[in-house]
mmCIF file of C-alpha atoms and ligand atoms in Angstrom:
data_model
loop_
_atom_site.group_PDB
_atom_site.id
_atom_site.type_symbol
_atom_site.label_atom_id
_atom_site.label_comp_id
_atom_site.label_asym_id
_atom_site.label_seq_id
_atom_site.Cartn_x
_atom_site.Cartn_y
_atom_site.Cartn_z
ATOM 1 C CA UNK S 183 0.000 0.000 0.000
ATOM 2 C CA UNK S 184 1.291 3.444 -0.913
ATOM 3 C CA UNK S 185 1.372 5.876 1.999
ATOM 4 C CA UNK S 186 -0.986 8.536 0.650
ATOM 5 C CA UNK S 187 -3.335 8.746 3.622
ATOM 6 C CA UNK S 188 -5.569 10.743 3.542
ATOM 7 C CA UNK S 189 -6.906 9.628 0.173
ATOM 8 C CA UNK S 190 -9.213 11.653 -2.007
ATOM 9 C CA UNK S 191 -11.530 8.645 -2.233
ATOM 10 C CA UNK S 192 -11.951 5.318 -0.457
ATOM 11 C CA UNK S 193 -13.859 2.710 -2.446
ATOM 12 C CA UNK S 194 -15.441 -0.134 -0.481
ATOM 13 C CA UNK S 195 -15.690 -3.090 -2.859
ATOM 14 C CA UNK S 196 -13.478 -4.078 -5.777
ATOM 15 C CA UNK S 197 -15.971 -5.607 -8.210
ATOM 16 C CA UNK S 198 -16.905 -4.131 -11.604
ATOM 17 C CA UNK S 199 -18.470 -1.041 -9.937
ATOM 18 C CA UNK S 200 -15.596 -0.225 -7.598
ATOM 19 C CA UNK S 201 -12.884 -1.003 -10.149
ATOM 20 C CA UNK S 202 -14.551 1.041 -12.848
ATOM 21 C CA UNK S 203 -14.929 3.954 -10.434
ATOM 22 C CA UNK S 204 -11.260 3.640 -9.478
ATOM 23 C CA UNK S 205 -10.198 3.696 -13.127
ATOM 24 C CA UNK S 206 -12.041 6.952 -13.821
ATOM 25 C CA UNK S 207 -10.788 8.516 -10.579
ATOM 26 C CA UNK S 208 -7.214 7.376 -11.239
ATOM 27 C CA UNK S 209 -7.363 8.947 -14.670
ATOM 28 C CA UNK S 210 -8.686 12.122 -13.009
ATOM 29 C CA UNK S 211 -5.481 12.068 -10.908
ATOM 30 C CA UNK S 212 -7.254 11.317 -7.652
ATOM 31 C CA UNK S 213 -5.623 9.289 -4.889
ATOM 32 C CA UNK S 214 -7.830 6.250 -4.338
ATOM 33 C CA UNK S 215 -7.780 3.266 -2.037
ATOM 34 C CA UNK S 216 -9.941 0.284 -3.009
ATOM 35 C CA UNK S 217 -10.699 -1.902 0.001
ATOM 36 C CA UNK S 218 -12.035 -5.276 -1.077
ATOM 37 C CA UNK S 219 -12.555 -8.496 0.846
ATOM 38 C CA UNK S 220 -12.872 -10.540 -2.367
ATOM 39 C CA UNK S 221 -16.253 -12.166 -1.771
ATOM 40 C CA UNK S 222 -18.273 -11.099 -4.825
ATOM 41 C CA UNK S 223 -21.658 -12.806 -5.153
ATOM 42 C CA UNK S 224 -20.739 -14.081 -8.630
ATOM 43 C CA UNK S 225 -17.536 -15.784 -7.435
ATOM 44 C CA UNK S 226 -19.394 -19.117 -7.711
ATOM 45 C CA UNK S 227 -19.557 -18.749 -11.509
ATOM 46 C CA UNK S 228 -17.022 -19.935 -14.059
ATOM 47 C CA UNK S 229 -17.882 -17.326 -16.681
ATOM 48 C CA UNK S 230 -19.376 -13.842 -16.865
ATOM 49 C CA UNK S 231 -21.454 -13.135 -19.958
ATOM 50 C CA UNK S 232 -22.869 -10.125 -21.762
ATOM 51 C CA UNK S 233 -20.041 -7.684 -21.006
ATOM 52 C CA UNK S 234 -18.764 -6.586 -24.387
ATOM 53 C CA UNK S 235 -15.066 -7.591 -24.849
ATOM 54 C CA UNK S 236 -15.243 -9.720 -21.642
ATOM 55 C CA UNK S 237 -17.961 -12.201 -22.651
ATOM 56 C CA UNK S 238 -16.977 -15.598 -21.220
ATOM 57 C CA UNK S 239 -14.257 -14.336 -18.841
ATOM 58 C CA UNK S 240 -14.242 -15.799 -15.357
ATOM 59 C CA UNK S 241 -14.817 -13.290 -12.527
ATOM 60 C CA UNK S 242 -11.146 -13.833 -11.599
ATOM 61 C CA UNK S 243 -9.937 -13.064 -15.139
ATOM 62 C CA UNK S 244 -12.109 -9.950 -15.175
ATOM 63 C CA UNK S 245 -10.556 -8.672 -11.957
ATOM 64 C CA UNK S 246 -7.011 -9.624 -13.027
ATOM 65 C CA UNK S 247 -7.410 -7.664 -16.276
ATOM 66 C CA UNK S 248 -8.740 -4.706 -14.283
ATOM 67 C CA UNK S 249 -5.807 -4.867 -11.844
ATOM 68 C CA UNK S 250 -3.356 -4.969 -14.749
ATOM 69 C CA UNK S 251 -4.881 -1.859 -16.350
ATOM 70 C CA UNK S 252 -5.064 -0.082 -12.984
ATOM 71 C CA UNK S 253 -1.263 -0.371 -12.598
ATOM 72 C CA UNK S 254 -0.941 2.482 -15.114
ATOM 73 C CA UNK S 255 -2.398 4.820 -12.504
ATOM 74 C CA UNK S 256 -0.013 5.066 -9.537
ATOM 75 C CA UNK S 257 -2.462 7.039 -7.395
ATOM 76 C CA UNK S 258 -4.742 3.976 -7.139
ATOM 77 C CA UNK S 259 -4.020 1.491 -4.327
ATOM 78 C CA UNK S 260 -5.660 -1.859 -3.655
ATOM 79 C CA UNK S 261 -6.065 -3.374 -0.201
ATOM 80 C CA UNK S 262 -7.387 -6.899 0.340
ATOM 81 C CA UNK S 263 -9.306 -6.552 3.597
ATOM 82 C CA UNK S 264 -12.828 -5.867 4.848
ATOM 83 C CA UNK S 265 -13.967 -2.406 5.850
ATOM 84 C CA UNK S 266 -15.310 -3.000 9.361
ATOM 85 C CA UNK S 267 -16.107 0.488 10.683
ATOM 86 C CA UNK S 268 -16.524 3.909 9.181
ATOM 87 C CA UNK S 269 -16.743 7.212 11.032
ATOM 88 C CA UNK S 270 -16.348 10.899 10.222
ATOM 89 C CA UNK S 271 -18.060 13.083 7.675
ATOM 90 C CA UNK S 272 -17.646 14.650 4.255
ATOM 91 C CA UNK S 273 -14.011 15.664 3.783
ATOM 92 C CA UNK S 274 -12.696 13.462 6.608
ATOM 93 C CA UNK S 275 -13.942 9.868 6.703
ATOM 94 C CA UNK S 276 -12.044 7.177 8.619
ATOM 95 C CA UNK S 277 -12.270 3.524 7.682
ATOM 96 C CA UNK S 278 -10.989 0.786 9.956
ATOM 97 C CA UNK S 279 -10.560 -2.663 8.461
ATOM 98 C CA UNK S 280 -10.972 -6.115 9.985
ATOM 99 C CA UNK S 281 -7.207 -6.398 9.725
ATOM 100 C CA UNK S 282 -6.871 -3.357 12.027
ATOM 101 C CA UNK S 283 -5.576 -0.845 9.472
ATOM 102 C CA UNK S 284 -7.052 2.645 9.194
ATOM 103 C CA UNK S 285 -7.540 4.764 6.099
ATOM 104 C CA UNK S 286 -8.708 8.333 5.805
ATOM 105 C CA UNK S 287 -10.522 9.724 2.785
ATOM 106 C CA UNK S 288 -12.401 12.836 1.746
ATOM 107 C CA UNK S 289 -15.109 10.910 -0.124
ATOM 108 C CA UNK S 290 -16.528 7.382 0.053
ATOM 109 C CA UNK S 291 -17.812 5.165 -2.728
ATOM 110 C CA UNK S 292 -19.801 2.136 -1.578
ATOM 111 C CA UNK S 293 -19.570 -0.569 -4.230
ATOM 112 C CA UNK S 294 -19.925 -3.519 -1.892
ATOM 113 C CA UNK S 295 -22.518 -5.360 -3.963
ATOM 114 C CA UNK S 296 -25.195 -7.562 -2.458
ATOM 115 C CA UNK S 297 -25.025 -10.916 -0.652
ATOM 116 C CA UNK S 298 -27.146 -14.043 -1.001
ATOM 117 C CA UNK S 299 -28.995 -15.155 2.105
ATOM 118 C CA UNK S 300 -27.902 -18.764 2.799
ATOM 119 C CA UNK S 301 -29.447 -21.133 0.244
ATOM 120 C CA UNK S 302 -31.934 -23.321 2.105
ATOM 121 C CA UNK S 303 -32.440 -26.102 -0.450
ATOM 122 C CA UNK S 304 -30.255 -29.189 -0.036
ATOM 123 C CA UNK S 305 -27.947 -29.588 -3.020
ATOM 124 C CA UNK S 306 -28.437 -26.076 -4.438
ATOM 125 C CA UNK S 307 -25.026 -24.861 -3.318
ATOM 126 C CA UNK S 308 -23.425 -27.766 -5.253
ATOM 127 C CA UNK S 309 -24.851 -26.540 -8.565
ATOM 128 C CA UNK S 310 -24.993 -22.755 -8.028
ATOM 129 C CA UNK S 311 -22.914 -21.011 -10.669
ATOM 130 C CA UNK S 312 -22.315 -24.240 -12.623
ATOM 131 C CA UNK S 313 -25.777 -25.357 -13.754
ATOM 132 C CA UNK S 314 -28.046 -23.251 -11.507
ATOM 133 C CA UNK S 315 -28.185 -19.527 -12.140
ATOM 134 C CA UNK S 316 -30.197 -16.449 -11.290
ATOM 135 C CA UNK S 317 -30.521 -14.583 -14.580
ATOM 136 C CA UNK S 318 -31.326 -15.940 -18.062
ATOM 137 C CA UNK S 319 -29.695 -12.894 -19.686
ATOM 138 C CA UNK S 320 -26.425 -13.875 -18.000
ATOM 139 C CA UNK S 321 -26.536 -17.650 -18.436
ATOM 140 C CA UNK S 322 -29.569 -18.590 -20.570
ATOM 141 C CA UNK S 323 -27.504 -18.973 -23.733
ATOM 142 C CA UNK S 324 -25.398 -21.748 -22.174
ATOM 143 C CA UNK S 325 -28.599 -23.623 -21.198
ATOM 144 C CA UNK S 326 -30.502 -23.000 -24.428
ATOM 145 C CA UNK S 327 -32.855 -25.726 -25.676
ATOM 146 C CA UNK S 328 -32.249 -27.820 -22.542
ATOM 147 C CA UNK S 329 -34.905 -29.120 -20.117
ATOM 148 C CA UNK S 330 -34.863 -26.550 -17.315
ATOM 149 C CA UNK S 331 -36.590 -25.836 -14.010
ATOM 150 C CA UNK S 332 -37.426 -22.551 -12.354
ATOM 151 C CA UNK S 333 -37.532 -22.357 -8.577
ATOM 152 C CA UNK S 334 -39.647 -19.420 -7.500
ATOM 153 C CA UNK S 335 -43.295 -18.583 -6.792
ATOM 154 C CA UNK S 336 -45.959 -15.925 -7.304
ATOM 155 C CA UNK S 337 -45.299 -13.064 -9.723
ATOM 156 C CA UNK S 338 -41.653 -14.153 -9.945
ATOM 157 C CA UNK S 339 -42.760 -17.523 -11.305
ATOM 158 C CA UNK S 340 -44.950 -15.889 -13.958
ATOM 159 C CA UNK S 341 -42.135 -13.529 -14.918
ATOM 160 C CA UNK S 342 -39.674 -16.396 -15.298
ATOM 161 C CA UNK S 343 -42.247 -18.496 -17.164
ATOM 162 C CA UNK S 344 -42.536 -15.765 -19.809
ATOM 163 C CA UNK S 345 -38.818 -14.979 -19.876
ATOM 164 C CA UNK S 346 -37.409 -18.505 -20.174
ATOM 165 C CA UNK S 347 -39.542 -19.134 -23.269
ATOM 166 C CA UNK S 348 -36.881 -17.127 -25.118
ATOM 167 C CA UNK S 349 -34.237 -19.752 -24.399
ATOM 168 C CA UNK S 350 -35.972 -23.129 -24.261
ATOM 169 C CA UNK S 351 -39.346 -24.704 -24.914
ATOM 170 C CA UNK S 352 -39.025 -27.272 -22.116
ATOM 171 C CA UNK S 353 -39.209 -26.020 -18.567
ATOM 172 C CA UNK S 354 -41.119 -26.620 -15.348
ATOM 173 C CA UNK S 355 -41.954 -24.317 -12.455
ATOM 174 C CA UNK S 356 -41.213 -25.568 -8.929
ATOM 175 C CA UNK S 357 -42.642 -23.220 -6.327
ATOM 176 C CA UNK S 358 -41.177 -25.086 -3.320
ATOM 177 C CA UNK S 359 -44.415 -24.712 -1.343
ATOM 178 C CA UNK S 360 -47.576 -22.646 -1.917
ATOM 179 C CA UNK S 361 -47.428 -21.319 -5.491
ATOM 180 C CA UNK S 362 -48.832 -17.854 -4.739
ATOM 181 C CA UNK S 363 -50.602 -17.853 -8.121
ATOM 182 C CA UNK S 364 -54.149 -16.964 -9.115
ATOM 183 C CA UNK S 365 -56.382 -19.474 -10.929
ATOM 184 C CA UNK S 366 -55.927 -17.362 -14.037
ATOM 185 C CA UNK S 367 -52.150 -17.632 -13.790
ATOM 186 C CA UNK S 368 -52.310 -21.415 -13.272
ATOM 187 C CA UNK S 369 -54.516 -21.693 -16.342
ATOM 188 C CA UNK S 370 -52.063 -19.570 -18.343
ATOM 189 C CA UNK S 371 -49.245 -21.980 -17.456
ATOM 190 C CA UNK S 372 -51.365 -25.054 -18.217
ATOM 191 C CA UNK S 373 -52.426 -23.608 -21.577
ATOM 192 C CA UNK S 374 -48.745 -23.371 -22.531
ATOM 193 C CA UNK S 375 -47.933 -26.870 -21.215
ATOM 194 C CA UNK S 376 -45.643 -25.535 -18.500
ATOM 195 C CA UNK S 377 -45.735 -28.040 -15.606
ATOM 196 C CA UNK S 378 -46.281 -26.537 -12.158
ATOM 197 C CA UNK S 379 -45.085 -28.321 -8.999
ATOM 198 C CA UNK S 380 -46.028 -26.830 -5.651
ATOM 199 C CA UNK S 381 -44.660 -29.532 -3.343
ATOM 200 C CA UNK S 382 -41.724 -28.496 -1.139
ATOM 201 C CA UNK S 383 -38.336 -29.486 -2.538
ATOM 202 C CA UNK S 384 -36.549 -32.292 -0.715
ATOM 203 C CA UNK S 385 -33.198 -31.917 -2.497
ATOM 204 C CA UNK S 386 -31.448 -31.277 -5.783
ATOM 205 C CA UNK S 387 -29.438 -34.166 -7.160
ATOM 206 C CA UNK S 388 -26.396 -33.477 -9.308
ATOM 207 C CA UNK S 389 -23.100 -34.866 -10.543
ATOM 208 C CA UNK S 390 -19.975 -32.685 -10.564
ATOM 209 C CA UNK S 391 -22.056 -29.529 -10.422
ATOM 210 C CA UNK S 392 -24.436 -30.558 -13.197
ATOM 211 C CA UNK S 393 -28.027 -30.806 -11.969
ATOM 212 C CA UNK S 394 -29.843 -34.041 -12.825
ATOM 213 C CA UNK S 395 -33.158 -33.794 -11.026
ATOM 214 C CA UNK S 396 -35.151 -32.000 -8.368
ATOM 215 C CA UNK S 397 -36.657 -34.385 -5.828
ATOM 216 C CA UNK S 398 -39.914 -33.179 -4.291
ATOM 217 C CA UNK S 399 -41.186 -34.148 -0.844
ATOM 218 C CA UNK S 400 -44.267 -35.759 -2.363
ATOM 219 C CA UNK S 401 -41.955 -38.216 -4.146
ATOM 220 C CA UNK S 402 -42.158 -36.695 -7.615
ATOM 221 C CA UNK S 403 -38.980 -35.948 -9.522
ATOM 222 C CA UNK S 404 -38.365 -33.151 -12.011
ATOM 223 C CA UNK S 405 -35.627 -34.110 -14.458
ATOM 224 C CA UNK S 406 -33.673 -31.085 -15.709
ATOM 225 C CA UNK S 407 -30.153 -30.078 -16.727
ATOM 226 C CA UNK S 408 -30.335 -26.491 -15.526
ATOM 227 C CA UNK S 409 -32.100 -24.346 -12.945
ATOM 228 C CA UNK S 410 -32.933 -20.681 -12.595
ATOM 229 C CA UNK S 411 -33.912 -19.514 -9.130
ATOM 230 C CA UNK S 412 -34.551 -16.312 -7.245
ATOM 231 C CA UNK S 413 -32.183 -15.905 -4.291
ATOM 232 C CA UNK S 414 -32.981 -13.612 -1.397
ATOM 233 C CA UNK S 415 -30.495 -10.774 -1.398
ATOM 234 C CA UNK S 416 -29.335 -8.391 1.280
ATOM 235 C CA UNK S 417 -26.988 -5.392 1.166
ATOM 236 C CA UNK S 418 -23.336 -6.392 0.818
ATOM 237 C CA UNK S 419 -22.396 -4.127 3.714
ATOM 238 C CA UNK S 420 -24.248 -2.517 6.641
ATOM 239 C CA UNK S 421 -21.786 0.357 6.749
ATOM 240 C CA UNK S 422 -23.792 2.810 4.600
ATOM 241 C CA UNK S 423 -26.712 2.501 7.034
ATOM 242 C CA UNK S 424 -24.388 3.169 9.949
ATOM 243 C CA UNK S 425 -23.598 6.507 8.273
ATOM 244 C CA UNK S 426 -27.311 7.295 7.811
ATOM 245 C CA UNK S 427 -27.660 6.412 4.113
ATOM 246 C CA UNK S 428 -31.196 5.950 2.881
ATOM 247 C CA UNK S 429 -31.934 2.428 1.585
ATOM 248 C CA UNK S 430 -34.731 0.901 -0.494
ATOM 249 C CA UNK S 431 -36.753 -2.092 0.714
ATOM 250 C CA UNK S 432 -34.620 -4.249 -1.585
ATOM 251 C CA UNK S 433 -31.500 -3.224 0.361
ATOM 252 C CA UNK S 434 -30.162 -0.854 -2.323
ATOM 253 C CA UNK S 435 -28.663 2.542 -1.609
ATOM 254 C CA UNK S 436 -30.861 5.396 -2.802
ATOM 255 C CA UNK S 437 -28.700 7.428 -5.178
ATOM 256 C CA UNK S 438 -28.970 10.294 -7.655
ATOM 257 C CA UNK S 439 -27.783 10.240 -11.293
ATOM 258 C CA UNK S 440 -24.150 10.657 -10.201
ATOM 259 C CA UNK S 441 -24.251 8.066 -7.427
ATOM 260 C CA UNK S 442 -24.667 10.591 -4.606
ATOM 261 C CA UNK S 443 -26.565 9.447 -1.503
ATOM 262 C CA UNK S 444 -28.430 11.559 1.035
ATOM 263 C CA UNK S 445 -25.241 11.685 3.169
ATOM 264 C CA UNK S 446 -22.788 14.352 1.937
ATOM 265 C CA UNK S 447 -19.589 12.859 0.531
ATOM 266 C CA UNK S 448 -21.002 9.307 0.356
ATOM 267 C CA UNK S 449 -21.667 7.700 -3.021
ATOM 268 C CA UNK S 450 -22.961 4.319 -4.154
ATOM 269 C CA UNK S 451 -22.658 2.229 -7.321
ATOM 270 C CA UNK S 452 -23.298 -1.215 -8.736
ATOM 271 C CA UNK S 453 -25.395 -3.955 -7.148
ATOM 272 C CA UNK S 454 -25.208 -2.017 -3.873
ATOM 273 C CA UNK S 455 -27.375 0.672 -5.441
ATOM 274 C CA UNK S 456 -29.599 -1.128 -7.957
ATOM 275 C CA UNK S 457 -31.627 -4.264 -8.567
ATOM 276 C CA UNK S 458 -30.450 -4.442 -12.195
ATOM 277 C CA UNK S 459 -27.789 -7.035 -11.617
ATOM 278 C CA UNK S 460 -25.388 -6.959 -14.528
ATOM 279 C CA UNK S 461 -21.646 -6.443 -14.467
ATOM 280 C CA UNK S 462 -21.683 -3.886 -17.257
ATOM 281 C CA UNK S 463 -24.406 -1.932 -15.440
ATOM 282 C CA UNK S 464 -22.334 -1.985 -12.245
ATOM 283 C CA UNK S 465 -19.268 -0.787 -14.145
ATOM 284 C CA UNK S 466 -21.254 2.049 -15.739
ATOM 285 C CA UNK S 467 -22.614 3.105 -12.357
ATOM 286 C CA UNK S 468 -19.100 3.074 -10.875
ATOM 287 C CA UNK S 469 -17.933 5.271 -13.714
ATOM 288 C CA UNK S 470 -20.764 7.785 -13.209
ATOM 289 C CA UNK S 471 -20.219 7.898 -9.449
ATOM 290 C CA UNK S 472 -16.526 8.605 -10.048
ATOM 291 C CA UNK S 473 -17.481 11.584 -12.190
ATOM 292 C CA UNK S 474 -19.867 12.768 -9.460
ATOM 293 C CA UNK S 475 -17.161 12.464 -6.811
ATOM 294 C CA UNK S 476 -14.550 14.199 -8.928
ATOM 295 C CA UNK S 477 -16.933 17.061 -9.715
ATOM 296 C CA UNK S 478 -17.545 17.579 -5.988
ATOM 297 C CA UNK S 479 -13.813 17.617 -5.249
ATOM 298 C CA UNK S 480 -13.162 20.045 -8.111
ATOM 299 C CA UNK S 481 -15.964 22.304 -6.908
ATOM 300 C CA UNK S 482 -14.589 22.328 -3.359
ATOM 301 C CA UNK S 483 -11.116 23.265 -4.625
ATOM 302 C CA UNK S 484 -12.652 25.976 -6.802
ATOM 303 C CA UNK S 485 -14.679 27.410 -3.904
ATOM 304 C CA UNK S 486 -11.721 27.388 -1.511
ATOM 305 C CA UNK S 487 -9.308 29.169 -3.878
HETATM 306 C C1 FAD F 614 -24.342 -16.561 -10.026
HETATM 307 C C2 FAD F 614 -24.243 -15.217 -10.682
HETATM 308 C C3 FAD F 614 -23.925 -15.141 -12.030
HETATM 309 C C4 FAD F 614 -23.852 -13.902 -12.658
HETATM 310 N N1 FAD F 614 -23.551 -13.861 -13.983
HETATM 311 C C5 FAD F 614 -23.469 -12.671 -14.585
HETATM 312 C C6 FAD F 614 -23.147 -12.603 -15.971
HETATM 313 O O1 FAD F 614 -22.922 -13.621 -16.627
HETATM 314 N N2 FAD F 614 -23.108 -11.364 -16.556
HETATM 315 C C7 FAD F 614 -23.369 -10.223 -15.854
HETATM 316 O O2 FAD F 614 -23.315 -9.134 -16.423
HETATM 317 N N3 FAD F 614 -23.640 -10.275 -14.523
HETATM 318 C C8 FAD F 614 -23.705 -11.466 -13.886
HETATM 319 N N4 FAD F 614 -24.017 -11.513 -12.558
HETATM 320 C C9 FAD F 614 -24.235 -10.246 -11.839
HETATM 321 C C10 FAD F 614 -22.883 -9.553 -11.597
HETATM 322 O O3 FAD F 614 -21.985 -10.467 -11.039
HETATM 323 C C11 FAD F 614 -23.067 -8.358 -10.668
HETATM 324 O O4 FAD F 614 -24.076 -7.507 -11.184
HETATM 325 C C12 FAD F 614 -21.753 -7.582 -10.536
HETATM 326 O O5 FAD F 614 -20.718 -8.401 -10.065
HETATM 327 C C13 FAD F 614 -21.958 -6.423 -9.577
HETATM 328 O O6 FAD F 614 -20.754 -5.754 -9.439
HETATM 329 P P1 FAD F 614 -20.468 -4.898 -8.113
HETATM 330 O O7 FAD F 614 -19.112 -4.331 -8.312
HETATM 331 O O8 FAD F 614 -21.593 -3.993 -7.852
HETATM 332 O O9 FAD F 614 -20.490 -5.951 -6.917
HETATM 333 P P2 FAD F 614 -19.615 -7.260 -6.679
HETATM 334 O O10 FAD F 614 -19.071 -7.799 -7.963
HETATM 335 O O11 FAD F 614 -20.473 -8.167 -5.871
HETATM 336 O O12 FAD F 614 -18.391 -6.752 -5.837
HETATM 337 C C14 FAD F 614 -18.577 -6.263 -4.526
HETATM 338 C C15 FAD F 614 -17.288 -6.453 -3.766
HETATM 339 O O13 FAD F 614 -17.377 -5.763 -2.508
HETATM 340 C C16 FAD F 614 -16.775 -6.570 -1.534
HETATM 341 N N5 FAD F 614 -17.229 -6.157 -0.195
HETATM 342 C C17 FAD F 614 -18.462 -6.279 0.364
HETATM 343 N N6 FAD F 614 -18.471 -5.769 1.602
HETATM 344 C C18 FAD F 614 -17.214 -5.326 1.829
HETATM 345 C C19 FAD F 614 -16.569 -4.701 2.946
HETATM 346 N N7 FAD F 614 -17.234 -4.414 4.078
HETATM 347 N N8 FAD F 614 -15.248 -4.394 2.836
HETATM 348 C C20 FAD F 614 -14.554 -4.655 1.705
HETATM 349 N N9 FAD F 614 -15.115 -5.253 0.621
HETATM 350 C C21 FAD F 614 -16.419 -5.577 0.697
HETATM 351 C C22 FAD F 614 -17.200 -7.983 -1.907
HETATM 352 O O14 FAD F 614 -16.375 -8.939 -1.278
HETATM 353 C C23 FAD F 614 -17.022 -7.923 -3.411
HETATM 354 O O15 FAD F 614 -15.711 -8.272 -3.806
HETATM 355 C C24 FAD F 614 -24.094 -12.728 -11.907
HETATM 356 C C25 FAD F 614 -24.393 -12.801 -10.540
HETATM 357 C C26 FAD F 614 -24.469 -14.036 -9.937
HETATM 358 C C27 FAD F 614 -24.788 -14.117 -8.476
#
């Protein structure tokens, strides 16, 4: 770590949002420390898709390429650690890490993503990121034309029923308990020959990460080679709330067009501040937040001249 405390900006989270923000800030000649504990939600996957020029890269390759490009900008430092506490206010924030180090920064960018609540279906963790995914736009192509299953209920089930039709004609809905559907919605599924199973799931059986079947508690089995499911997500970090940042019900930071939160000097980007979970979206948000932060710093310098 370069000894440039206090930094212009501390970025909490080194995924696409934080790294993209750091790139723009580094190029704007800002001193930046990225603090990242390396536990991105997509670390279970082998490939990231849909990011132009990076389609098919593993999350690790994506970050390695980012680190390589970041080396051109000596004012950007990277620390592998978790931000544990943050105090202070605009112009003088203090971050203490789990490792016991302290960093000071004028501005903060929260890009800490979101976290999955523990998966409560036996066998799901074995297939998550290999043959079970959360978003057809990210991983539907790899599972195209295969027999698939969706694990979700209510409006989510109807949404996925319509969406998956773009990738395969053979899929079943497993609601893992009460389906939360109206009679009209059940009829709509039946009319399109989409099987609906509302029995609780006993377990998912797989071989080397490849799902083979979903076993229901009523004894029925749903054969499939891929799954899409809706995980329950929570904010990647509680620290923004400890500073008084406003959050949505979905656990996202409330931000303006340039990533600014309701707390002066605190910005948000990426999954931490949206429910549109795509790496390229996160990177774009990090970039915009960096511009917002830099504009504030430039304005402050201008005003204090
Ligand atoms: C299974 C799966 C597959 C996906 N596939 C795709 C895909 O193919 N294409 C696509 O575009 N998107 C995909 N996504 C979504 C994509 O991964 C996210 O939208 C993107 O990674 C969000 O970037 P981010 O920088 O906001 O957050 P993240 O990438 O989650 O990075 C946040 C970082 O902050 C760190 N952090 C959290 N708290 C702290 C703390 N207190 N201190 C320090 N560091 C902290 C985390 O450890 C993590 O490294 C997928 C997601 C999942 C779950």
